[in-house]
mmCIF file of C-alpha atoms in Angstrom:
data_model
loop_
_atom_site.group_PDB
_atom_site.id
_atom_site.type_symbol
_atom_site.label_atom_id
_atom_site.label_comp_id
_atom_site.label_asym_id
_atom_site.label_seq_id
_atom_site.Cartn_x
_atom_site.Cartn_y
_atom_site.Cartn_z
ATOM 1 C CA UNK A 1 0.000 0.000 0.000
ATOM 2 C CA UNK A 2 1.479 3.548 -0.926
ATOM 3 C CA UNK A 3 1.872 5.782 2.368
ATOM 4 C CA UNK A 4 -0.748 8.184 2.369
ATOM 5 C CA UNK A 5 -0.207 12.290 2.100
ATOM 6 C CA UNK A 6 -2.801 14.817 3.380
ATOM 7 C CA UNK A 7 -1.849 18.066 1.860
ATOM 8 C CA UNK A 8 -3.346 21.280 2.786
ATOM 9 C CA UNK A 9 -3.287 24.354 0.433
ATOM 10 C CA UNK A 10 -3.917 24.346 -2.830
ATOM 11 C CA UNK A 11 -2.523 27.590 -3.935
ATOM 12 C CA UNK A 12 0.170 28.642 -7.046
ATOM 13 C CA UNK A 13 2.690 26.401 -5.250
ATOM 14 C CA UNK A 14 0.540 23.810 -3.391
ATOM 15 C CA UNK A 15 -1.497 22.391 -6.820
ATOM 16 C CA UNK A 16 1.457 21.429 -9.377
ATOM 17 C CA UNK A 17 3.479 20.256 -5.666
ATOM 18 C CA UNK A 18 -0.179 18.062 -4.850
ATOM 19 C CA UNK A 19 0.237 17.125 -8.316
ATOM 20 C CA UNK A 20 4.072 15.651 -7.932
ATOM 21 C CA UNK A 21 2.896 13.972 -4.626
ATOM 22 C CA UNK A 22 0.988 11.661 -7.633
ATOM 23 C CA UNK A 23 2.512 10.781 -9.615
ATOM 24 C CA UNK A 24 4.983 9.344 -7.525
ATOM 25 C CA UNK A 25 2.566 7.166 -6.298
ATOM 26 C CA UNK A 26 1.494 8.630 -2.956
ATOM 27 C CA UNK A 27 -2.187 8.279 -1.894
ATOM 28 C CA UNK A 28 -2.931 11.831 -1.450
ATOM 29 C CA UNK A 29 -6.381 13.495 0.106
ATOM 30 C CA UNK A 30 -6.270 17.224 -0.562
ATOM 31 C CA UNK A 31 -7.844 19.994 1.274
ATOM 32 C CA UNK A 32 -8.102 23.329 0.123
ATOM 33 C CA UNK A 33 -10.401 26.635 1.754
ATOM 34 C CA UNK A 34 -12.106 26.275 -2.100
ATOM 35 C CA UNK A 35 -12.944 23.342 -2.958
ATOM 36 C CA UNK A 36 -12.694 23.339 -6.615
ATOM 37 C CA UNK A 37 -9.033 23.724 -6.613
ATOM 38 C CA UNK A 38 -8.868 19.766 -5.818
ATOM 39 C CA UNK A 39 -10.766 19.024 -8.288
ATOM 40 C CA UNK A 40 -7.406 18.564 -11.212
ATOM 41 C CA UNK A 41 -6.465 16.385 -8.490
ATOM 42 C CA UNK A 42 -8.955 14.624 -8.007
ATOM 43 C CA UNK A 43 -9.275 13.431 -11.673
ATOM 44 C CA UNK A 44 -5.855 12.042 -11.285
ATOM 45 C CA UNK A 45 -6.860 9.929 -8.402
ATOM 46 C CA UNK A 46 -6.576 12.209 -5.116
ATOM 47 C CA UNK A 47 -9.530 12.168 -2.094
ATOM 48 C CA UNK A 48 -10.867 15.961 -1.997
ATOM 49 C CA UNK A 49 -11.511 15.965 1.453
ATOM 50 C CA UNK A 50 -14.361 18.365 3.348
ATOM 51 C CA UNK A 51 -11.517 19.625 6.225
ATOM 52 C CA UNK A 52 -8.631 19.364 8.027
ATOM 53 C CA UNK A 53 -9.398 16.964 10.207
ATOM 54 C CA UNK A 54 -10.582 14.645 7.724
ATOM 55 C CA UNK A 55 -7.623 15.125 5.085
ATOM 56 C CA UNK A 56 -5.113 14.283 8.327
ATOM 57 C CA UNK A 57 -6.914 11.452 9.881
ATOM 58 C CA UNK A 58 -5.011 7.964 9.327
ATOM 59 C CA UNK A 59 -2.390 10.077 6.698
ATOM 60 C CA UNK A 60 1.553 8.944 6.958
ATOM 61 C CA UNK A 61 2.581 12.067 6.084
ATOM 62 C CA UNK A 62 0.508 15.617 5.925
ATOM 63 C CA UNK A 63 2.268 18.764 3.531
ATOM 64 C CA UNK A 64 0.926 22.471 3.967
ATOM 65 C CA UNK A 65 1.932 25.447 2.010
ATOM 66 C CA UNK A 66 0.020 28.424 2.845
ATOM 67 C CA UNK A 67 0.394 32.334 2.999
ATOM 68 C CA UNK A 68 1.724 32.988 6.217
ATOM 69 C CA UNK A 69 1.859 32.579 10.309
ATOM 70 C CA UNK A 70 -2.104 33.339 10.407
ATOM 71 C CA UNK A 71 -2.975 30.661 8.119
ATOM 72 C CA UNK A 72 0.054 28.899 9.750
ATOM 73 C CA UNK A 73 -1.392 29.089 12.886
ATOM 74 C CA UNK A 74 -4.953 28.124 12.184
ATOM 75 C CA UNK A 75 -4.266 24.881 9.924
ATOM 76 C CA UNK A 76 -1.970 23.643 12.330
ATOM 77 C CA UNK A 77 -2.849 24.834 15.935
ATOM 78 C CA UNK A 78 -6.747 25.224 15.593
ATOM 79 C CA UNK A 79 -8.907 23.231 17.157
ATOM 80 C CA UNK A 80 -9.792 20.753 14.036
ATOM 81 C CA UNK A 81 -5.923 21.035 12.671
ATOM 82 C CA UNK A 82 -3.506 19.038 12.198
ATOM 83 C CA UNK A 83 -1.858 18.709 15.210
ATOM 84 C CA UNK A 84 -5.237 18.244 17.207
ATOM 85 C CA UNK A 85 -6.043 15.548 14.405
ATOM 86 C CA UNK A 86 -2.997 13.703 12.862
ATOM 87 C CA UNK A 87 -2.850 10.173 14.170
ATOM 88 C CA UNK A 88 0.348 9.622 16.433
ATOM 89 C CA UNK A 89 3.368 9.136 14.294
ATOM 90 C CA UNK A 90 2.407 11.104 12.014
ATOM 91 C CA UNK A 91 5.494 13.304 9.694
ATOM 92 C CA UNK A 92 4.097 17.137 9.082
ATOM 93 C CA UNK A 93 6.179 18.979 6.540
ATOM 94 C CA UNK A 94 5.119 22.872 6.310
ATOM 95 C CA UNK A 95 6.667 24.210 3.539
ATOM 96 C CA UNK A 96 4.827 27.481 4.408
ATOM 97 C CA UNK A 97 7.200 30.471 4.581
ATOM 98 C CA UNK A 98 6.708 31.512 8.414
ATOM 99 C CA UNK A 99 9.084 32.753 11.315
ATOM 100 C CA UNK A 100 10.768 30.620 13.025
ATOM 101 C CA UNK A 101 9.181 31.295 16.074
ATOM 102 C CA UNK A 102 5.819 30.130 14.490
ATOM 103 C CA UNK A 103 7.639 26.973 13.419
ATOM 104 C CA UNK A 104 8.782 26.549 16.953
ATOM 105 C CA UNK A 105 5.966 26.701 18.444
ATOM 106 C CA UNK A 106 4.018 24.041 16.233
ATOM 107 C CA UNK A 107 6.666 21.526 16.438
ATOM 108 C CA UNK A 108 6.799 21.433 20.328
ATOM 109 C CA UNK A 109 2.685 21.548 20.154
ATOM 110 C CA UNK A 110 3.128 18.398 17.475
ATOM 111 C CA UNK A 111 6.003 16.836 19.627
ATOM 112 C CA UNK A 112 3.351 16.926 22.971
ATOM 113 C CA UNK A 113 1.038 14.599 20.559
ATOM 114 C CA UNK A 114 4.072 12.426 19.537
ATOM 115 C CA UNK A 115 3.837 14.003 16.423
ATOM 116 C CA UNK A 116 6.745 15.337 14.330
ATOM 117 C CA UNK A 117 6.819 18.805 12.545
ATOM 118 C CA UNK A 118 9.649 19.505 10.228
ATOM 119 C CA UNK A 119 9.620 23.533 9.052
ATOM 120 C CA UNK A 120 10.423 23.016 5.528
ATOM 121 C CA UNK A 121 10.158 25.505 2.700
ATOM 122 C CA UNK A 122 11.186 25.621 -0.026
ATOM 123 C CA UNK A 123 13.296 27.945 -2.879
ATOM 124 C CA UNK A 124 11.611 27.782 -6.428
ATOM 125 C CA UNK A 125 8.665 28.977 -7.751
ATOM 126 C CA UNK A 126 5.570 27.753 -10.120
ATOM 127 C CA UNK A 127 8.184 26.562 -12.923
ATOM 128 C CA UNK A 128 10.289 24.558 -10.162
ATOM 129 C CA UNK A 129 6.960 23.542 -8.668
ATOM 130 C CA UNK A 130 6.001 22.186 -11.903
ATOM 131 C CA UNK A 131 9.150 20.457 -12.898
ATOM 132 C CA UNK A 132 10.165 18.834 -9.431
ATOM 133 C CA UNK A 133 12.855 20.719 -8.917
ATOM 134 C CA UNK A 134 12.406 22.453 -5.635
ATOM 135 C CA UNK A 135 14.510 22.597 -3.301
ATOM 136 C CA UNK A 136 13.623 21.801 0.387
ATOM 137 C CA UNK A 137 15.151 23.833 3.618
ATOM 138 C CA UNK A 138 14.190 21.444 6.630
ATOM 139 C CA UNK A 139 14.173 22.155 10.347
ATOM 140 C CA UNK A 140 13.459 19.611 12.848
ATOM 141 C CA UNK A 141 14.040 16.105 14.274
ATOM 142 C CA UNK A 142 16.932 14.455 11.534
ATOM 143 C CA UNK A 143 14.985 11.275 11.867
ATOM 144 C CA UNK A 144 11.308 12.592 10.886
ATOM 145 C CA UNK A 145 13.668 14.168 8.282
ATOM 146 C CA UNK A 146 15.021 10.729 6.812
ATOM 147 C CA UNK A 147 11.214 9.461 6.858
ATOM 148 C CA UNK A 148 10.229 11.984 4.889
ATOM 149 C CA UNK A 149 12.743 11.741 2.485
ATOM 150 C CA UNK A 150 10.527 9.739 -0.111
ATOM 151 C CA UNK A 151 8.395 12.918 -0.195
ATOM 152 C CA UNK A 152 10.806 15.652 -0.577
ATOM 153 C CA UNK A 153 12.057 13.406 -3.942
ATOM 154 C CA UNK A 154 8.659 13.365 -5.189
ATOM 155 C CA UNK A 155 8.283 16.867 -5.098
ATOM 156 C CA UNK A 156 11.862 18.440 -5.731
ATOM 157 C CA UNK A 157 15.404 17.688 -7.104
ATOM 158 C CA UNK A 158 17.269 18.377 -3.439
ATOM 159 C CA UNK A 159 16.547 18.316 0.336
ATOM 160 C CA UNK A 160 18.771 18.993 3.424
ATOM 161 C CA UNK A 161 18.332 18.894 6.768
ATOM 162 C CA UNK A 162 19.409 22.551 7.867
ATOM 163 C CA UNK A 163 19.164 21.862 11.918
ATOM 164 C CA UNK A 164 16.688 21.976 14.691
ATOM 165 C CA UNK A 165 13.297 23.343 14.714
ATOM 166 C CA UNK A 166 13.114 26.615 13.365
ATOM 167 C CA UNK A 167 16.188 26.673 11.285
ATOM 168 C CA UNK A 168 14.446 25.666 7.942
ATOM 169 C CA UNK A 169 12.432 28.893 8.332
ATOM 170 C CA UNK A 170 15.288 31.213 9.265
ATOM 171 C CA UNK A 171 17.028 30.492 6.014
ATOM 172 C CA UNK A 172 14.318 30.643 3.636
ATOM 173 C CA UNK A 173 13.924 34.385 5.306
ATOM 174 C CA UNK A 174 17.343 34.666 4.513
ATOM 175 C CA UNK A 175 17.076 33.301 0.638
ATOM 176 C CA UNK A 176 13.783 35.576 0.240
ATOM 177 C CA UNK A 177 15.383 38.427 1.588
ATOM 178 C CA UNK A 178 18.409 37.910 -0.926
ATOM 179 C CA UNK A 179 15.421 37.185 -3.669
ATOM 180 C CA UNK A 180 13.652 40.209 -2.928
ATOM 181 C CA UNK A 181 16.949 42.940 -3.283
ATOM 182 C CA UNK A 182 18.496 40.734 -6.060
ATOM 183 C CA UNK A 183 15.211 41.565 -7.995
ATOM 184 C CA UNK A 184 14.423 45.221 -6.972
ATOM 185 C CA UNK A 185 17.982 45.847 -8.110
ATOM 186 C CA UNK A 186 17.767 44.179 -11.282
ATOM 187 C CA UNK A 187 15.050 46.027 -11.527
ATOM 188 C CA UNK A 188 16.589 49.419 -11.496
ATOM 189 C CA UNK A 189 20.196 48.100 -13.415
ATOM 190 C CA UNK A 190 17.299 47.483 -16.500
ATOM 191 C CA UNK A 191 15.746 50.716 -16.247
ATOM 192 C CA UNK A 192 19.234 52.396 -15.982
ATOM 193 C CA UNK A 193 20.068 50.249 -19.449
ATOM 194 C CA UNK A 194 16.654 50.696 -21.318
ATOM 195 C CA UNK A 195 16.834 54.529 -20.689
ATOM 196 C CA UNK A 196 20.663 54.908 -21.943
ATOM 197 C CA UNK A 197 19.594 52.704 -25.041
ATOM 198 C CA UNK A 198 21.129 50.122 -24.772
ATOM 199 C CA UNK A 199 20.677 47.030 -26.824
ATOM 200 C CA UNK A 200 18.498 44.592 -24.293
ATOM 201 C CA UNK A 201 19.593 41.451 -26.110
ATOM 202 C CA UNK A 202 23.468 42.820 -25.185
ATOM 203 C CA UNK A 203 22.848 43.561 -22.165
ATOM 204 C CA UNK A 204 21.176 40.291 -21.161
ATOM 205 C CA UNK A 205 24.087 38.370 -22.747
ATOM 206 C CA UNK A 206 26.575 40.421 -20.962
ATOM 207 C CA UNK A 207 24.362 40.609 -17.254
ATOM 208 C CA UNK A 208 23.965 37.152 -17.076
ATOM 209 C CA UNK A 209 27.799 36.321 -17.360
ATOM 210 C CA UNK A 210 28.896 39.185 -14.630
ATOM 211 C CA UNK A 211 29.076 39.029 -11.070
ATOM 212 C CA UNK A 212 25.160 39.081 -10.413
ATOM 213 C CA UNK A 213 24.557 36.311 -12.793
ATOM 214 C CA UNK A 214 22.265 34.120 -11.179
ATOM 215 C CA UNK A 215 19.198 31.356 -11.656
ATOM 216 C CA UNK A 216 17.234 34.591 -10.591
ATOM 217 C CA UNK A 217 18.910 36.352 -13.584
ATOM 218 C CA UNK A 218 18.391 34.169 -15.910
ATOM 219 C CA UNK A 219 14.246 33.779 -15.376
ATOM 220 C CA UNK A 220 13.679 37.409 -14.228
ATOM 221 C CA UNK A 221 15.836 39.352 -16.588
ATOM 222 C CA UNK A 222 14.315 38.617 -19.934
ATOM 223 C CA UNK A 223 10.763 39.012 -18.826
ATOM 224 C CA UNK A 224 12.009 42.535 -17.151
ATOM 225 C CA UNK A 225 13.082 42.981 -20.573
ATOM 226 C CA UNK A 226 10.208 42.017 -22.920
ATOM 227 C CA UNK A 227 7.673 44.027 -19.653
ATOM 228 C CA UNK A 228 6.292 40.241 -19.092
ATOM 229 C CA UNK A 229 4.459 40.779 -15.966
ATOM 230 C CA UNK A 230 2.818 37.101 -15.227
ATOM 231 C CA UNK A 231 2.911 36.022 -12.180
ATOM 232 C CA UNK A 232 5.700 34.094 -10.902
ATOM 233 C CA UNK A 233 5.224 35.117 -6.810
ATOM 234 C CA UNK A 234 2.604 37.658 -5.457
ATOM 235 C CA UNK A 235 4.387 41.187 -4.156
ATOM 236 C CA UNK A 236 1.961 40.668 -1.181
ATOM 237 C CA UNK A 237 3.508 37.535 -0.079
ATOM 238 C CA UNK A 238 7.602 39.202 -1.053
ATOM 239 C CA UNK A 239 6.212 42.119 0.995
ATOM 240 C CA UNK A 240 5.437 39.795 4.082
ATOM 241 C CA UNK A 241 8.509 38.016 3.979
ATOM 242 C CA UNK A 242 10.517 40.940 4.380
ATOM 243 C CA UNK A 243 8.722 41.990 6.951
ATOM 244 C CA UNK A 244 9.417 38.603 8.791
ATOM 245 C CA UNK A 245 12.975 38.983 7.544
ATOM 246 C CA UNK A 246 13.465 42.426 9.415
ATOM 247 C CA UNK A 247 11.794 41.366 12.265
ATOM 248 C CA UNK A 248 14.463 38.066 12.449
ATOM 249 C CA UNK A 249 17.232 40.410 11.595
#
């Protein structure tokens, strides 16, 4: 019998990482604040599930991404969440982007139900999603870690076990934080190049190879270029990180 995955959030990140979970053969039950988002999943063999409690219930192994502490807070800590619901045993990955304060606090609320909670996000974004090649951060207990290690290769190219609880979340503050200035100064060096006239496919050759070239670079700099505005990652959610960043710092 496959292990079975409850994962919770079905957002930009959470459907194509639901989607992974899959086809590498998990059983996966989905739950998601609107329904209809399970619903690709469910076509491909996933349980759409009416809550929390029901999605965690019996599950091996339970993933949540969601927006931030709040949400944190409530899918994990409220009264039907996971913690309150999981069965004992139980491996929680949240690959939310939350302090690590929030991520201590749910792991020694999981660890009281002999649960374990690894903080886990994750760098990438809806193209590594897609592809499986995300790359996990993980806080936590290094033997929930090695347990869950069948999941992180279903949904990503790399995982590493970063230290105790909390850890996972302080460096994915870090990355974002890096993310965020990398691409608000990209940002201005293109404006700066566009407005001197300077030929963009130069300059993109050229950027790429100097001492800022970067993965980043390479996927943000040509749509910069060609004024390509889909979305990729919602300001509202770079804007929070920061936030959580400064407050860390």
């Amino acid at each position: 019998m496959p292990d079975t995955v409850a994962f919770i959030g079905l957002g930009a990140m959470g459907a194509p990482m639901a989607s992974s979970l899959i086809g590498a053969g998990f059983a996966l039950r989905a739950f998601n604040r609107h329904p209809e988002r399970a619903m690709p999943l469910v076509e491909r063999g996933a349980t759409a599930c009416a809550s929390i409690a029901d999605a965690v219930r019996g599950a091996r192994f339970v993933v949540s991404i969601v927006s931030d502490d709040d949400a944190t807070r409530a899918v994990m800590l409220g009264d039907a969440g996971v913690v309150a619901s999981a069965g004992p045993g139980a491996v929680i990955v949240d690959s939310s982007t939350n302090t690590p304060s929030m991520a201590r606090e749910v792991a020694q609320a999981a660890a009281a139900r002999g649960l374990a909670y690894l903080d886990a996000p994750v760098t990438g974004s809806v193209p590594q999603a897609t592809h499986r090649e995300l790359v996990f951060m993980a806080g936590g207990d290094a033997a929930a870690f090695a347990a869950a290690r069948s999941l992180f290769e279903g949904m990503g190219r790399m995982a590493l076990h970063v230290g105790a609880s909390g850890a996972g979340a302080t460096l994915k503050l870090v990355n974002n934080m890096l993310s965020g200035t990398m691409t608000a100064a990209l940002a201005e060096a293109v404006s700066v190049a566009q407005a001197a006239g300077v030929d963009a496919q130069a300059a993109q050759a050229i950027l790429v190879e100097g001492p800022a070239g970067s993965r980043l670079m390479r996927s943000k700099l040509p749509k910069m270029l060609a004024r390509e505005f889909s979305t990729q990652f919602q300001l509202a959610l770079m804007d929070k990180d920061l936030r959580y960043f400064l407050a860390l710092a």
